[in-house]
PDB file of C-alpha atoms in Angstrom:
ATOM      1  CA  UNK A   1     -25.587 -26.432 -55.116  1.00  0.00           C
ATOM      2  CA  UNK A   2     -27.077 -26.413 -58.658  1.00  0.00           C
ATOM      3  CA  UNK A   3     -30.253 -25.517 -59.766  1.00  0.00           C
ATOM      4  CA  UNK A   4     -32.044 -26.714 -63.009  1.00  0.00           C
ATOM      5  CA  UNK A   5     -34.392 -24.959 -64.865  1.00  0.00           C
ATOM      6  CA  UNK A   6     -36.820 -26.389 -67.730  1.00  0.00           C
ATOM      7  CA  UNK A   7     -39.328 -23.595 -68.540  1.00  0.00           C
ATOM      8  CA  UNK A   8     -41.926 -25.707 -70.948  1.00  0.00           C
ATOM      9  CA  UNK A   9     -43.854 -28.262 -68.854  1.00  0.00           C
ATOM     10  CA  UNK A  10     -45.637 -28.986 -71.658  1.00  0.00           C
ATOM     11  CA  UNK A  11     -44.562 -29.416 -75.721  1.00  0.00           C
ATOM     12  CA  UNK A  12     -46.384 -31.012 -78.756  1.00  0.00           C
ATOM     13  CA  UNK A  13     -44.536 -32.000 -81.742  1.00  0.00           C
ATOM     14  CA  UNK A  14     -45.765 -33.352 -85.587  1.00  0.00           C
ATOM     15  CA  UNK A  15     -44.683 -36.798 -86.378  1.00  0.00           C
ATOM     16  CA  UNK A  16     -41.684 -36.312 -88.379  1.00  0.00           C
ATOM     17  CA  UNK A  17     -41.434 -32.434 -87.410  1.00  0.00           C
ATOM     18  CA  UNK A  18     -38.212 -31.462 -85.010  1.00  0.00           C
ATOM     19  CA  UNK A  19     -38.666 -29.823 -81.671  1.00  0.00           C
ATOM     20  CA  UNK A  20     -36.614 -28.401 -79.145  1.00  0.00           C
ATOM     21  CA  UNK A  21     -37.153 -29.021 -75.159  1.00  0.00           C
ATOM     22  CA  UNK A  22     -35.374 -26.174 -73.311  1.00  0.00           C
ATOM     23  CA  UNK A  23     -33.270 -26.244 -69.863  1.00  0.00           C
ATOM     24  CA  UNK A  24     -30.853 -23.939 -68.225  1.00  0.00           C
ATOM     25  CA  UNK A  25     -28.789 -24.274 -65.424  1.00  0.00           C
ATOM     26  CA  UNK A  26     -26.883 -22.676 -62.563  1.00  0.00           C
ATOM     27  CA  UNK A  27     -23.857 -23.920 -61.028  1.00  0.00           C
ATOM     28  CA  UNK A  28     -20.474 -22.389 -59.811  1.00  0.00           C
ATOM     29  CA  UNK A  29     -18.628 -25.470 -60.504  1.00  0.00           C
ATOM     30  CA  UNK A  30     -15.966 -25.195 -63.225  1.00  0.00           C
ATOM     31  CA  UNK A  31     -16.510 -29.138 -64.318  1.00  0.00           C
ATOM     32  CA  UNK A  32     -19.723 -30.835 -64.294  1.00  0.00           C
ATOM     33  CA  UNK A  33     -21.696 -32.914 -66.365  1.00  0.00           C
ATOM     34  CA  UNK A  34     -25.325 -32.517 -67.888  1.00  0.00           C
ATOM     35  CA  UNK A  35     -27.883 -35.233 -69.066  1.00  0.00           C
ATOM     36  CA  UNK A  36     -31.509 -35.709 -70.506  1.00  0.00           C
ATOM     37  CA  UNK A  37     -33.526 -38.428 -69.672  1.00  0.00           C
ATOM     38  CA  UNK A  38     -36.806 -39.933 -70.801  1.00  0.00           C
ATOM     39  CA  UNK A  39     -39.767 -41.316 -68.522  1.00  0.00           C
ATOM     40  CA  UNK A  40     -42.425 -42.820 -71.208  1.00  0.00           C
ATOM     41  CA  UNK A  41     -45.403 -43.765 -69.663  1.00  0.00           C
ATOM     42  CA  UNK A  42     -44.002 -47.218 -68.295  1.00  0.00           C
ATOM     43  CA  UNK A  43     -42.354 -44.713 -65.556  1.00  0.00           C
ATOM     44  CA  UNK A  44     -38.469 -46.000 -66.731  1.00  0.00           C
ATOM     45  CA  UNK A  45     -36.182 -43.207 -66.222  1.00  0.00           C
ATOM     46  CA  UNK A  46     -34.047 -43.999 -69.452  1.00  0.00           C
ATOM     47  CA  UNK A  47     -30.697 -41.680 -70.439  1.00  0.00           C
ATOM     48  CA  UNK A  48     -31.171 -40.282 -73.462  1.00  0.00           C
ATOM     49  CA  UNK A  49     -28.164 -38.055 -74.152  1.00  0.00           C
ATOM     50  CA  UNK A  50     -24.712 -37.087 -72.114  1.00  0.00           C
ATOM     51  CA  UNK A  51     -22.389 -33.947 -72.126  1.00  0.00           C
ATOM     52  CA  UNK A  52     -19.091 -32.973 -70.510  1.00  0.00           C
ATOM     53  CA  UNK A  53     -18.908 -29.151 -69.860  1.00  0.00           C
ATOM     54  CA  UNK A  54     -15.407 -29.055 -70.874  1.00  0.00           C
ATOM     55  CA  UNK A  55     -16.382 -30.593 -74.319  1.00  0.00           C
ATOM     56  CA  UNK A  56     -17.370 -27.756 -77.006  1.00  0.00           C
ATOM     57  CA  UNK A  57     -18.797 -30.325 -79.390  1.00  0.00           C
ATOM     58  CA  UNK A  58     -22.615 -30.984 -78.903  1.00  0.00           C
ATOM     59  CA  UNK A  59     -23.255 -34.349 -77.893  1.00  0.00           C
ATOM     60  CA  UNK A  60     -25.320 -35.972 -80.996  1.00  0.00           C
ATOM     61  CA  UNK A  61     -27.487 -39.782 -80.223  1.00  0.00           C
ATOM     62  CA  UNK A  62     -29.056 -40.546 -83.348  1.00  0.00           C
ATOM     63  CA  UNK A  63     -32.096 -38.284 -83.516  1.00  0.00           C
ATOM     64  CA  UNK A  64     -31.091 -36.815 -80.196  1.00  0.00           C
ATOM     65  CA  UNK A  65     -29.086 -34.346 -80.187  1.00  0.00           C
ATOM     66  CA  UNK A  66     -27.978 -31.027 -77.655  1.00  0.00           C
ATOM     67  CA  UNK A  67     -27.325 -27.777 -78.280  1.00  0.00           C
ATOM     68  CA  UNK A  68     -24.453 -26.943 -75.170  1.00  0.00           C
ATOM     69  CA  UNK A  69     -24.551 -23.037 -74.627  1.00  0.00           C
ATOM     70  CA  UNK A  70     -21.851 -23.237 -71.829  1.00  0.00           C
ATOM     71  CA  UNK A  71     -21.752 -19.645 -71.287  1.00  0.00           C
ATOM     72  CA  UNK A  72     -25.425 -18.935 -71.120  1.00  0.00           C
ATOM     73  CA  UNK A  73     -25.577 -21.765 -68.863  1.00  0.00           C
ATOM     74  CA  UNK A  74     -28.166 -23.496 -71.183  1.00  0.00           C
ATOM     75  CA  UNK A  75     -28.643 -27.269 -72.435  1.00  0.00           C
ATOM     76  CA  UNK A  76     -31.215 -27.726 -74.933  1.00  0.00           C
ATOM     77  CA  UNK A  77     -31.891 -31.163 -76.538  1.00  0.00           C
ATOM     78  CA  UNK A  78     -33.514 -31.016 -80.289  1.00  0.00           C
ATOM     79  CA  UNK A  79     -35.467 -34.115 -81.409  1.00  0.00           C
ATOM     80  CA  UNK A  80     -35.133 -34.686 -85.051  1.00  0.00           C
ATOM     81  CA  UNK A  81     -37.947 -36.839 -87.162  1.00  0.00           C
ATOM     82  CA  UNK A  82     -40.239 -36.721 -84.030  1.00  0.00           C
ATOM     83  CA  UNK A  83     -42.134 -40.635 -83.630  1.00  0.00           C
ATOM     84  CA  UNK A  84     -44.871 -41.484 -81.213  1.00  0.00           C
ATOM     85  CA  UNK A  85     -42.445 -43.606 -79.043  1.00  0.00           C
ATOM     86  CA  UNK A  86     -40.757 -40.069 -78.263  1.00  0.00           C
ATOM     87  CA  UNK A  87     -44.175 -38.979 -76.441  1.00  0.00           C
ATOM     88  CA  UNK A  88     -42.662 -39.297 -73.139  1.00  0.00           C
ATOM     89  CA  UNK A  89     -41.709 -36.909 -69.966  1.00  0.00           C
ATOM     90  CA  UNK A  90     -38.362 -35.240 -70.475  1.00  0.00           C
ATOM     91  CA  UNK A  91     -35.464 -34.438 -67.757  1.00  0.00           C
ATOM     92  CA  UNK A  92     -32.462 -32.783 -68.175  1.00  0.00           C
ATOM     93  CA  UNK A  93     -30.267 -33.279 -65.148  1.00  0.00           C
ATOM     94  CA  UNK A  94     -27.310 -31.623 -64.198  1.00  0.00           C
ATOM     95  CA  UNK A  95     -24.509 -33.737 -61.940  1.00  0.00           C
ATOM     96  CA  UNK A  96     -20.550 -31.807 -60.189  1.00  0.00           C
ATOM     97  CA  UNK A  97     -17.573 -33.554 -60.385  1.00  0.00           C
ATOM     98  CA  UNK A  98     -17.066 -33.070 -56.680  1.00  0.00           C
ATOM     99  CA  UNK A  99     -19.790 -34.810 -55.526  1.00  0.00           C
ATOM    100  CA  UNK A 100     -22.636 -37.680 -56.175  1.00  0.00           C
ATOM    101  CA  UNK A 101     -25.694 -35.566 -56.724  1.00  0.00           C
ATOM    102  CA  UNK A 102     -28.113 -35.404 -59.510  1.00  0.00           C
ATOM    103  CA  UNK A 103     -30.019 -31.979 -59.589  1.00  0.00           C
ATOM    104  CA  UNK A 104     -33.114 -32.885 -61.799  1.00  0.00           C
ATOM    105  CA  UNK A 105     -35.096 -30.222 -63.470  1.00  0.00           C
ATOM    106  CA  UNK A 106     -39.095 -30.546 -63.663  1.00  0.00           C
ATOM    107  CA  UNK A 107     -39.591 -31.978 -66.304  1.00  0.00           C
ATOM    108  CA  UNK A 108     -41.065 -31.300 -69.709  1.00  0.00           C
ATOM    109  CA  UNK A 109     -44.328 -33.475 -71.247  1.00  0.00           C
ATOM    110  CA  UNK A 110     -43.922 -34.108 -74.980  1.00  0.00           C
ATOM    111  CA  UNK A 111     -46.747 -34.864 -76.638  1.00  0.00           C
ATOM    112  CA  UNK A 112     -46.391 -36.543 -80.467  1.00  0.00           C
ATOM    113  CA  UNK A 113     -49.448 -35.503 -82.727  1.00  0.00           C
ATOM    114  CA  UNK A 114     -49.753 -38.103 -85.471  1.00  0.00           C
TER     115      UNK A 114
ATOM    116  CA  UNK B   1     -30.387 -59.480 -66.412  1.00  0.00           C
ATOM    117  CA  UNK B   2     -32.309 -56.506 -64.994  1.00  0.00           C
ATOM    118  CA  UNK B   3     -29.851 -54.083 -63.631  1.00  0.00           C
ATOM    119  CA  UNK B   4     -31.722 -52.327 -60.875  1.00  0.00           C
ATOM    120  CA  UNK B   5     -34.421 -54.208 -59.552  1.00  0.00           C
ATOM    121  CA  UNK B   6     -36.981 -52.903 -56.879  1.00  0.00           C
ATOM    122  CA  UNK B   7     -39.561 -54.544 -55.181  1.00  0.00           C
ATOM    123  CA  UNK B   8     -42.592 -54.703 -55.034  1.00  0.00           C
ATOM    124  CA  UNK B   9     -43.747 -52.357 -57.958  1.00  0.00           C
ATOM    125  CA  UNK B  10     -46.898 -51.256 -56.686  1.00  0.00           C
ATOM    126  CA  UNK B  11     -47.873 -51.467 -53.017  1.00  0.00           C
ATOM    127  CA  UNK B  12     -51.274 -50.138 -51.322  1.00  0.00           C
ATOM    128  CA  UNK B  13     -51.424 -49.808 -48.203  1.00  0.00           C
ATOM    129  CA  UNK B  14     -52.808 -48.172 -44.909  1.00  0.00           C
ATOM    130  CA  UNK B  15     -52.176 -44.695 -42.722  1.00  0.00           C
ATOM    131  CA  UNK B  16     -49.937 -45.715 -40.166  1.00  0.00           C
ATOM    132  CA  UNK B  17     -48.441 -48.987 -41.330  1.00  0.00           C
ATOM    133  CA  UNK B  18     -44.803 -49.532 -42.316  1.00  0.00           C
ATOM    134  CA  UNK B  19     -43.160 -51.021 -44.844  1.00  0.00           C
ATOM    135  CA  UNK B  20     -40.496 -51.709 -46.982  1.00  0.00           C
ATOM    136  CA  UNK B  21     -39.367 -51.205 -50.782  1.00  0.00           C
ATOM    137  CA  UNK B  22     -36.095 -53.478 -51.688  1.00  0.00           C
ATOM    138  CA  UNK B  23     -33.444 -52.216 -54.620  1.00  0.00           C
ATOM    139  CA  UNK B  24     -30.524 -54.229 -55.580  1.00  0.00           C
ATOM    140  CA  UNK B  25     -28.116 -53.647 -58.674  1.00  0.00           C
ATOM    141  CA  UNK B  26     -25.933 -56.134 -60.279  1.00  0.00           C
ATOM    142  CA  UNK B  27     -24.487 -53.588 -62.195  1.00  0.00           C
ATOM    143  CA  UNK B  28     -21.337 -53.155 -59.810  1.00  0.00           C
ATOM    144  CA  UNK B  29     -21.858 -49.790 -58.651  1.00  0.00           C
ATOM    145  CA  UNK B  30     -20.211 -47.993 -56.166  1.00  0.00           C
ATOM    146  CA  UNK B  31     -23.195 -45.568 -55.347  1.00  0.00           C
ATOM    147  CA  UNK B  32     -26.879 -45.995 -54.844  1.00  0.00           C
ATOM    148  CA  UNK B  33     -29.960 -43.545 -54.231  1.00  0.00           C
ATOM    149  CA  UNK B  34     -33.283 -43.463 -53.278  1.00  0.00           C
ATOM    150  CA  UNK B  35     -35.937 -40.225 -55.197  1.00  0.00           C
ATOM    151  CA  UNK B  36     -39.763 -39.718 -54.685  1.00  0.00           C
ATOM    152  CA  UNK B  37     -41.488 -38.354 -57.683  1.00  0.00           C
ATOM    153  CA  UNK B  38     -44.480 -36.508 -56.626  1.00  0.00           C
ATOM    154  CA  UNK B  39     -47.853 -36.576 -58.690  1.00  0.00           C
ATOM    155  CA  UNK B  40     -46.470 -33.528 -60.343  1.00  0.00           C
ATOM    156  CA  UNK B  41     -43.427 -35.901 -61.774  1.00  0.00           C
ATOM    157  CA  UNK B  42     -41.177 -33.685 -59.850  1.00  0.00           C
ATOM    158  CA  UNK B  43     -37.663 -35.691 -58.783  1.00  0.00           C
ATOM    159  CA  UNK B  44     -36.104 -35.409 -55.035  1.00  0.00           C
ATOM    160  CA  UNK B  45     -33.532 -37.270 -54.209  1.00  0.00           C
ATOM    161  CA  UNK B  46     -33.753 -38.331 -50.820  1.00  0.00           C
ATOM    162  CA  UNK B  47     -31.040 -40.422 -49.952  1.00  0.00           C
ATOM    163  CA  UNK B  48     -27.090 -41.489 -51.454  1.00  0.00           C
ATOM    164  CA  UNK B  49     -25.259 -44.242 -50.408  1.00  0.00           C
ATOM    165  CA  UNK B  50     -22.023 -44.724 -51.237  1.00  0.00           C
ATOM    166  CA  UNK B  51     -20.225 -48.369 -50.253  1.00  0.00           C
ATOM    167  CA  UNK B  52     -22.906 -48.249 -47.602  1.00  0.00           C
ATOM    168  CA  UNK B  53     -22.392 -45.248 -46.408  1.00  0.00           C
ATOM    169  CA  UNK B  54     -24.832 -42.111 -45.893  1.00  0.00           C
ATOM    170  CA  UNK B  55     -23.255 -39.085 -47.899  1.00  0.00           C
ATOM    171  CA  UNK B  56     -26.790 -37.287 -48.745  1.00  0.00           C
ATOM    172  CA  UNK B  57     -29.815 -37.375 -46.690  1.00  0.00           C
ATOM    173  CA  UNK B  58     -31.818 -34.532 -47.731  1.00  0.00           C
ATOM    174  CA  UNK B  59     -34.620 -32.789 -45.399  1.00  0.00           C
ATOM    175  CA  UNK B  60     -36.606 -36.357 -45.319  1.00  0.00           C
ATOM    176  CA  UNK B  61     -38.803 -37.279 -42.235  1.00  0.00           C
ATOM    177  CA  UNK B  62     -37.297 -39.460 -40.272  1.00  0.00           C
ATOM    178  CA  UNK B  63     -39.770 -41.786 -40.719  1.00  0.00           C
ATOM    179  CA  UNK B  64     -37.455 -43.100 -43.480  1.00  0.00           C
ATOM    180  CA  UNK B  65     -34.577 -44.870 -42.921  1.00  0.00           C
ATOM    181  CA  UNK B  66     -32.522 -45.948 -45.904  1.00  0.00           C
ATOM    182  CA  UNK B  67     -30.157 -49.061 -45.170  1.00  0.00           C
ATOM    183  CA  UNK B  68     -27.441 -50.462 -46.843  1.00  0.00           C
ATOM    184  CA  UNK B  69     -26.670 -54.213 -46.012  1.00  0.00           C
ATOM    185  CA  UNK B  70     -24.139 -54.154 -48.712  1.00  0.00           C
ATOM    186  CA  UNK B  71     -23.276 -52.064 -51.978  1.00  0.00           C
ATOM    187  CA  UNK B  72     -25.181 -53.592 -54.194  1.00  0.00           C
ATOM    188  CA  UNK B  73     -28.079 -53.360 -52.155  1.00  0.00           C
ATOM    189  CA  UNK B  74     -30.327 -50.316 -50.311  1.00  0.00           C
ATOM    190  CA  UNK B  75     -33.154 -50.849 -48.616  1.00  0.00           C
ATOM    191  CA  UNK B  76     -36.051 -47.980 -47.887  1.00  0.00           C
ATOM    192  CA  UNK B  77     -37.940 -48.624 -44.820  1.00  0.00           C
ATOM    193  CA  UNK B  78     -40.494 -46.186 -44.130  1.00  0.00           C
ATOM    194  CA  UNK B  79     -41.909 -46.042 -40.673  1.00  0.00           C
ATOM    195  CA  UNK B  80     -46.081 -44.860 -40.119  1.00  0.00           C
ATOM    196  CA  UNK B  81     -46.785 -44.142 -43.131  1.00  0.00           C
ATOM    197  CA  UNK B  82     -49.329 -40.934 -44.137  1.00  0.00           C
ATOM    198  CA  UNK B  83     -51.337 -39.711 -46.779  1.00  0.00           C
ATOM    199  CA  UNK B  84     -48.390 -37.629 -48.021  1.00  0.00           C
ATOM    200  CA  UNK B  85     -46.061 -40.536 -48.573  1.00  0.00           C
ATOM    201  CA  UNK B  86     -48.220 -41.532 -51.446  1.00  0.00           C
ATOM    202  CA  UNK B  87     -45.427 -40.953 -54.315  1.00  0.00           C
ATOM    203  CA  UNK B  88     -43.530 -43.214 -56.657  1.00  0.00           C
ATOM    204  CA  UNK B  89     -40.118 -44.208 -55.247  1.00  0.00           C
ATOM    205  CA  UNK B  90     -37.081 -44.958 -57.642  1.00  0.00           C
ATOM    206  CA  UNK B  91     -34.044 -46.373 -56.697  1.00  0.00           C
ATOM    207  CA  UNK B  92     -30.954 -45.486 -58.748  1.00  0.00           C
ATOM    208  CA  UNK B  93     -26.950 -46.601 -58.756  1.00  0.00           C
ATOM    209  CA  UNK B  94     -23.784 -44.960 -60.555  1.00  0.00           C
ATOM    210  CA  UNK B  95     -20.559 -45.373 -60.014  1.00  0.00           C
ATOM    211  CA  UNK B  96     -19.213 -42.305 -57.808  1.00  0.00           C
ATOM    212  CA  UNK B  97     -17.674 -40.284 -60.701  1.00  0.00           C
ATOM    213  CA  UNK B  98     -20.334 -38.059 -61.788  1.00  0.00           C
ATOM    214  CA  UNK B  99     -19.768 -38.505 -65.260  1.00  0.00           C
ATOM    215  CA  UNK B 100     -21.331 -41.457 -65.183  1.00  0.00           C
ATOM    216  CA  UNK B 101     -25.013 -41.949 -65.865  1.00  0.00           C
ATOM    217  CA  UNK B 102     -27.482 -42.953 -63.239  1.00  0.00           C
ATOM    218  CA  UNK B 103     -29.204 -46.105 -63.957  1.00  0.00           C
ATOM    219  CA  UNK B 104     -32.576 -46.162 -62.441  1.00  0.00           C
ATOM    220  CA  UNK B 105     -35.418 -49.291 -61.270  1.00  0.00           C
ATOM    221  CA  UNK B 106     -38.910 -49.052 -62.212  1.00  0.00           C
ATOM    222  CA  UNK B 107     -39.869 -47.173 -59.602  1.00  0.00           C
ATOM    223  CA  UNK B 108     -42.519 -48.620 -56.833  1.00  0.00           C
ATOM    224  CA  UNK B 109     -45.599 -46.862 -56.567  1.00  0.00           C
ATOM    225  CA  UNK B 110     -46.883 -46.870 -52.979  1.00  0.00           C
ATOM    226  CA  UNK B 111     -50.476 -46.106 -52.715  1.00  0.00           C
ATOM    227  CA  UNK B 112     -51.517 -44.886 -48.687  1.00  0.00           C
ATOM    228  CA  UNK B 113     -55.181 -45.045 -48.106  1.00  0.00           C
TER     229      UNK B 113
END
């Protein structure tokens, strides 16, 4: 099984300001796959950002993008030029190539200060 | 052209009753799920179908059944309902290689009085 970690439940950011949401991981799987999602206050559960574990390059969405720390088993995703859409509820998920399950950390609440 | 659709998106309703939330995806998935999100936001998946059949059921009363008429489609019936139940369900589908993102409803937020 695979555990996921996220250690802020709660984060406030400037508009325009960058901030980093943290998560961490366990797993004994050599290949597996790690994602952030969003859930804004209309309760969607929208992807935000996807890595491979076997890819060393940080996966990079526009203002979104990860800093993949394979060995310390850590995931963070950095939001660049913070906007009030951003204000949302933040997920990073973790998912083995062996099976179908998503292990969901709890979550972190950003807030955007404007 | 939503891709997963559940139904209904809000239902209230009373201890002991039963009912049903509906998810279908046109999205041509090969693996569906069912996760309650607590009042604390907290995911659990509950249930994952793949081509309608059962590979996770995690500790869930069995007062939920999950069923599958066909892949596009899974069904959560949940049997005398209580207090505890109260929770917002999502239904989600990917296609079975993990890579792949899971694309999630709108969630249906059942309300037990």
């Amino acid at each position: 099984a695979q555990t996921v970690t996220q250690s802020q439940p709660e984060m406030s950011v400037q508009e325009a300001e960058t901030v980093t949401l943290s998560c961490t991981y366990d797993t004994s799987e050599s290949d597996y796959y790690l994602f952030w999602y969003k859930q804004p206050p209309s309760r969607q559960m929208i992807l935000v950002i996807r890595q491979e574990a076997y890819k060393q390059q940080n996966a990079t969405e526009n203002r979104f993008s990860v800093n993949f720390q394979k060995a310390a088993k850590s995931f963070s995703l950095k939001i660049s030029d913070s906007q009030l859409g951003d204000a949302a509820m933040y997920f990073c998920a973790s998912a083995s190539n062996t099976g179908n399950q998503f292990y969901f950390g709890t979550g972190t609440s950003l807030t955007v200060i404007p | 052209d939503t891709a997963v659709s559940q139904t209904p998106k809000y239902l209230v309703t009373q201890m002991g009753n039963d009912k049903s939330i509906k998810c279908e995806q046109n999205l041509g998935h090969d693996t569906m799920y069912w996760y309650k999100q607590d009042s604390k936001k907290f995911l659990k998946i509950m249930f994952s179908y793949n081509n309608k059949e059962l590979i996770i059921n995690e500790t869930v009363p069995n007062r939920f059944s999950p069923k599958s008429p066909d892949k596009a489609h899974l069904n959560l019936h949940i049997n005398s309902l209580e207090l505890g139940d109260s929770a917002v369900y999502f239904c989600a589908s990917s296609q079975r290689a993990s890579n792949q993102p899971q694309h999630f409803g709108d969630g249906t937020r059942l309300s037990i009085l």
